[in-house]
Amino acid sequence: QVQLVESGGGSVQAGGSLRLSCSTSGYDYSNTCMGWFRQAPGADREGVSAVYDNGATTYYDDSVKGRFTISRDKVKNTLDLQMNSLKPEDTAMYYCAAALGSCWANGRPWYSERLYYYWGQGTQVTVSS
């Protein structure tokens, strides 16, 4: 049974940093895509970043480019998201997600929820001004 468990959320002031981590079990990392999504109150869930396989290929939403860094550790079975220069608009519930294949399949790009098969329960990030 595949399980994804996020951690590392919290409350910070604007300009601060947080590091989210997603611990996985029962998931085969080989040739697969994993991503981070977020959902603010009253908004749709949106793709933040994704990484394929060993991390050679990464994807970022324009809103976080240059501030967030995604990484994965196959030995530790973790997916991390380093978030720097946080802004109030980054406030959201952040979710870890895992796909069964690449970061683009069947017309579904990395930022499409429909690409991912497994989801974590989420971790809250709150950024105050």
PDB file of C-alpha atoms in Angstrom:
ATOM      1  CA  GLN A   1       0.000   0.000   0.000  1.00  0.00           C
ATOM      2  CA  VAL A   2       1.434   3.360  -1.051  1.00  0.00           C
ATOM      3  CA  GLN A   3       1.470   6.105   1.562  1.00  0.00           C
ATOM      4  CA  LEU A   4       2.587   9.712   1.265  1.00  0.00           C
ATOM      5  CA  VAL A   5       3.001  11.773   4.426  1.00  0.00           C
ATOM      6  CA  GLU A   6       3.862  15.464   4.326  1.00  0.00           C
ATOM      7  CA  SER A   7       5.616  17.388   7.076  1.00  0.00           C
ATOM      8  CA  GLY A   8       7.381  20.688   7.593  1.00  0.00           C
ATOM      9  CA  GLY A   9       4.525  23.131   7.271  1.00  0.00           C
ATOM     10  CA  GLY A  10       4.056  25.998   9.672  1.00  0.00           C
ATOM     11  CA  SER A  11       3.690  29.726  10.068  1.00  0.00           C
ATOM     12  CA  VAL A  12       6.360  32.176   8.979  1.00  0.00           C
ATOM     13  CA  GLN A  13       6.658  35.837   8.184  1.00  0.00           C
ATOM     14  CA  ALA A  14       7.038  37.091   4.648  1.00  0.00           C
ATOM     15  CA  GLY A  15      10.586  36.609   3.434  1.00  0.00           C
ATOM     16  CA  GLY A  16      11.084  33.534   5.560  1.00  0.00           C
ATOM     17  CA  SER A  17      11.761  29.940   4.575  1.00  0.00           C
ATOM     18  CA  LEU A  18      10.247  26.533   5.119  1.00  0.00           C
ATOM     19  CA  ARG A  19      11.224  23.076   3.950  1.00  0.00           C
ATOM     20  CA  LEU A  20       8.455  20.621   3.239  1.00  0.00           C
ATOM     21  CA  SER A  21       9.136  16.920   3.157  1.00  0.00           C
ATOM     22  CA  CYS A  22       7.058  14.043   1.832  1.00  0.00           C
ATOM     23  CA  SER A  23       7.872  10.637   3.192  1.00  0.00           C
ATOM     24  CA  THR A  24       6.807   7.736   1.010  1.00  0.00           C
ATOM     25  CA  SER A  25       6.335   4.026   1.519  1.00  0.00           C
ATOM     26  CA  GLY A  26       5.400   1.292  -0.892  1.00  0.00           C
ATOM     27  CA  TYR A  27       6.117   3.495  -3.903  1.00  0.00           C
ATOM     28  CA  ASP A  28       8.432   2.617  -6.783  1.00  0.00           C
ATOM     29  CA  TYR A  29      10.480   5.682  -7.614  1.00  0.00           C
ATOM     30  CA  SER A  30      11.873   4.395 -10.877  1.00  0.00           C
ATOM     31  CA  ASN A  31      10.924   6.499 -13.903  1.00  0.00           C
ATOM     32  CA  THR A  32       8.136   8.280 -12.099  1.00  0.00           C
ATOM     33  CA  CYS A  33       7.014  11.827 -11.503  1.00  0.00           C
ATOM     34  CA  MET A  34       6.333  13.349  -8.098  1.00  0.00           C
ATOM     35  CA  GLY A  35       4.968  16.774  -7.432  1.00  0.00           C
ATOM     36  CA  TRP A  36       3.803  19.368  -4.967  1.00  0.00           C
ATOM     37  CA  PHE A  37       0.419  21.027  -5.213  1.00  0.00           C
ATOM     38  CA  ARG A  38      -1.224  23.681  -3.081  1.00  0.00           C
ATOM     39  CA  GLN A  39      -4.715  24.848  -2.390  1.00  0.00           C
ATOM     40  CA  ALA A  40      -5.620  28.169  -0.855  1.00  0.00           C
ATOM     41  CA  PRO A  41      -9.047  28.722   0.742  1.00  0.00           C
ATOM     42  CA  GLY A  42     -11.687  29.163  -1.926  1.00  0.00           C
ATOM     43  CA  ALA A  43      -9.264  28.349  -4.746  1.00  0.00           C
ATOM     44  CA  ASP A  44      -8.591  25.346  -6.929  1.00  0.00           C
ATOM     45  CA  ARG A  45      -5.643  23.112  -6.214  1.00  0.00           C
ATOM     46  CA  GLU A  46      -2.691  24.140  -8.347  1.00  0.00           C
ATOM     47  CA  GLY A  47       0.603  22.569  -9.315  1.00  0.00           C
ATOM     48  CA  VAL A  48       3.642  24.129  -7.678  1.00  0.00           C
ATOM     49  CA  SER A  49       6.512  21.934  -8.768  1.00  0.00           C
ATOM     50  CA  ALA A  50       7.364  18.450  -9.985  1.00  0.00           C
ATOM     51  CA  VAL A  51      10.391  16.270 -10.488  1.00  0.00           C
ATOM     52  CA  TYR A  52      10.973  13.263 -12.695  1.00  0.00           C
ATOM     53  CA  ASP A  53      12.870  10.159 -11.613  1.00  0.00           C
ATOM     54  CA  ASN A  54      16.271  11.026 -10.139  1.00  0.00           C
ATOM     55  CA  GLY A  55      15.720  14.751 -10.311  1.00  0.00           C
ATOM     56  CA  ALA A  56      17.323  15.457 -13.667  1.00  0.00           C
ATOM     57  CA  THR A  57      14.142  17.149 -14.840  1.00  0.00           C
ATOM     58  CA  THR A  58      12.240  19.610 -12.678  1.00  0.00           C
ATOM     59  CA  TYR A  59       9.224  21.803 -13.259  1.00  0.00           C
ATOM     60  CA  TYR A  60       8.036  24.943 -11.509  1.00  0.00           C
ATOM     61  CA  ASP A  61       5.060  27.198 -11.683  1.00  0.00           C
ATOM     62  CA  ASP A  62       6.067  30.716 -12.688  1.00  0.00           C
ATOM     63  CA  SER A  63       4.897  32.042  -9.336  1.00  0.00           C
ATOM     64  CA  VAL A  64       7.576  30.085  -7.453  1.00  0.00           C
ATOM     65  CA  LYS A  65      10.481  29.992  -9.903  1.00  0.00           C
ATOM     66  CA  GLY A  66      13.678  31.160  -8.296  1.00  0.00           C
ATOM     67  CA  ARG A  67      12.231  30.809  -4.791  1.00  0.00           C
ATOM     68  CA  PHE A  68      11.305  27.129  -4.464  1.00  0.00           C
ATOM     69  CA  THR A  69      13.496  24.095  -5.097  1.00  0.00           C
ATOM     70  CA  ILE A  70      12.213  20.556  -5.437  1.00  0.00           C
ATOM     71  CA  SER A  71      14.354  17.505  -4.769  1.00  0.00           C
ATOM     72  CA  ARG A  72      13.954  13.820  -4.158  1.00  0.00           C
ATOM     73  CA  ASP A  73      16.053  11.257  -2.347  1.00  0.00           C
ATOM     74  CA  LYS A  74      15.521   7.716  -3.556  1.00  0.00           C
ATOM     75  CA  VAL A  75      17.543   6.250  -0.717  1.00  0.00           C
ATOM     76  CA  LYS A  76      15.501   7.983   1.960  1.00  0.00           C
ATOM     77  CA  ASN A  77      12.284   7.768  -0.089  1.00  0.00           C
ATOM     78  CA  THR A  78      11.530  11.433   0.389  1.00  0.00           C
ATOM     79  CA  LEU A  79      10.406  14.339  -1.745  1.00  0.00           C
ATOM     80  CA  ASP A  80      11.353  17.795  -0.484  1.00  0.00           C
ATOM     81  CA  LEU A  81      10.354  21.342  -1.320  1.00  0.00           C
ATOM     82  CA  GLN A  82      12.633  24.108  -0.114  1.00  0.00           C
ATOM     83  CA  MET A  83      10.664  27.331  -0.032  1.00  0.00           C
ATOM     84  CA  ASN A  84      12.532  30.620   0.302  1.00  0.00           C
ATOM     85  CA  SER A  85      11.437  34.246   0.143  1.00  0.00           C
ATOM     86  CA  LEU A  86       7.942  33.236   1.080  1.00  0.00           C
ATOM     87  CA  LYS A  87       5.073  35.590   0.326  1.00  0.00           C
ATOM     88  CA  PRO A  88       1.593  35.849   1.861  1.00  0.00           C
ATOM     89  CA  GLU A  89       0.164  34.536  -1.408  1.00  0.00           C
ATOM     90  CA  ASP A  90       2.042  31.267  -0.811  1.00  0.00           C
ATOM     91  CA  THR A  91      -0.328  30.570   2.067  1.00  0.00           C
ATOM     92  CA  ALA A  92      -2.103  27.296   1.329  1.00  0.00           C
ATOM     93  CA  MET A  93      -2.390  23.641   2.146  1.00  0.00           C
ATOM     94  CA  TYR A  94       0.459  21.872   0.381  1.00  0.00           C
ATOM     95  CA  TYR A  95       0.063  18.347  -0.967  1.00  0.00           C
ATOM     96  CA  CYS A  96       2.560  15.776  -2.133  1.00  0.00           C
ATOM     97  CA  ALA A  97       1.529  13.655  -5.118  1.00  0.00           C
ATOM     98  CA  ALA A  98       2.969  10.696  -6.981  1.00  0.00           C
ATOM     99  CA  ALA A  99       2.309   9.559 -10.530  1.00  0.00           C
ATOM    100  CA  LEU A 100       2.649   6.142 -12.097  1.00  0.00           C
ATOM    101  CA  GLY A 101       4.888   7.353 -14.919  1.00  0.00           C
ATOM    102  CA  SER A 102       6.380  10.447 -16.485  1.00  0.00           C
ATOM    103  CA  CYS A 103       5.558  14.088 -15.837  1.00  0.00           C
ATOM    104  CA  TRP A 104       3.538  14.256 -19.031  1.00  0.00           C
ATOM    105  CA  ALA A 105       1.245  11.426 -19.981  1.00  0.00           C
ATOM    106  CA  ASN A 106      -2.005  11.048 -21.898  1.00  0.00           C
ATOM    107  CA  GLY A 107      -2.190  14.772 -22.506  1.00  0.00           C
ATOM    108  CA  ARG A 108      -1.827  15.506 -18.811  1.00  0.00           C
ATOM    109  CA  PRO A 109       1.105  17.762 -17.910  1.00  0.00           C
ATOM    110  CA  TRP A 110       2.912  17.828 -14.596  1.00  0.00           C
ATOM    111  CA  TYR A 111       0.596  20.510 -13.197  1.00  0.00           C
ATOM    112  CA  SER A 112      -2.552  18.504 -13.845  1.00  0.00           C
ATOM    113  CA  GLU A 113      -4.037  16.793 -10.818  1.00  0.00           C
ATOM    114  CA  ARG A 114      -5.222  14.010 -13.098  1.00  0.00           C
ATOM    115  CA  LEU A 115      -1.651  12.935 -13.788  1.00  0.00           C
ATOM    116  CA  TYR A 116      -1.146  11.802 -10.186  1.00  0.00           C
ATOM    117  CA  TYR A 117      -2.416   8.614  -8.642  1.00  0.00           C
ATOM    118  CA  TYR A 118      -1.355   8.930  -5.015  1.00  0.00           C
ATOM    119  CA  TRP A 119      -1.832  11.894  -2.695  1.00  0.00           C
ATOM    120  CA  GLY A 120      -0.826  12.858   0.798  1.00  0.00           C
ATOM    121  CA  GLN A 121      -3.070  14.476   3.370  1.00  0.00           C
ATOM    122  CA  GLY A 122      -1.407  17.870   3.162  1.00  0.00           C
ATOM    123  CA  THR A 123       0.522  20.232   5.392  1.00  0.00           C
ATOM    124  CA  GLN A 124      -0.489  23.828   6.077  1.00  0.00           C
ATOM    125  CA  VAL A 125       1.781  26.743   5.187  1.00  0.00           C
ATOM    126  CA  THR A 126       0.840  30.189   6.453  1.00  0.00           C
ATOM    127  CA  VAL A 127       2.841  33.283   5.530  1.00  0.00           C
ATOM    128  CA  SER A 128       2.049  36.516   7.307  1.00  0.00           C
ATOM    129  CA  SER A 129       2.914  39.995   6.058  1.00  0.00           C
TER     130      SER A 129
END
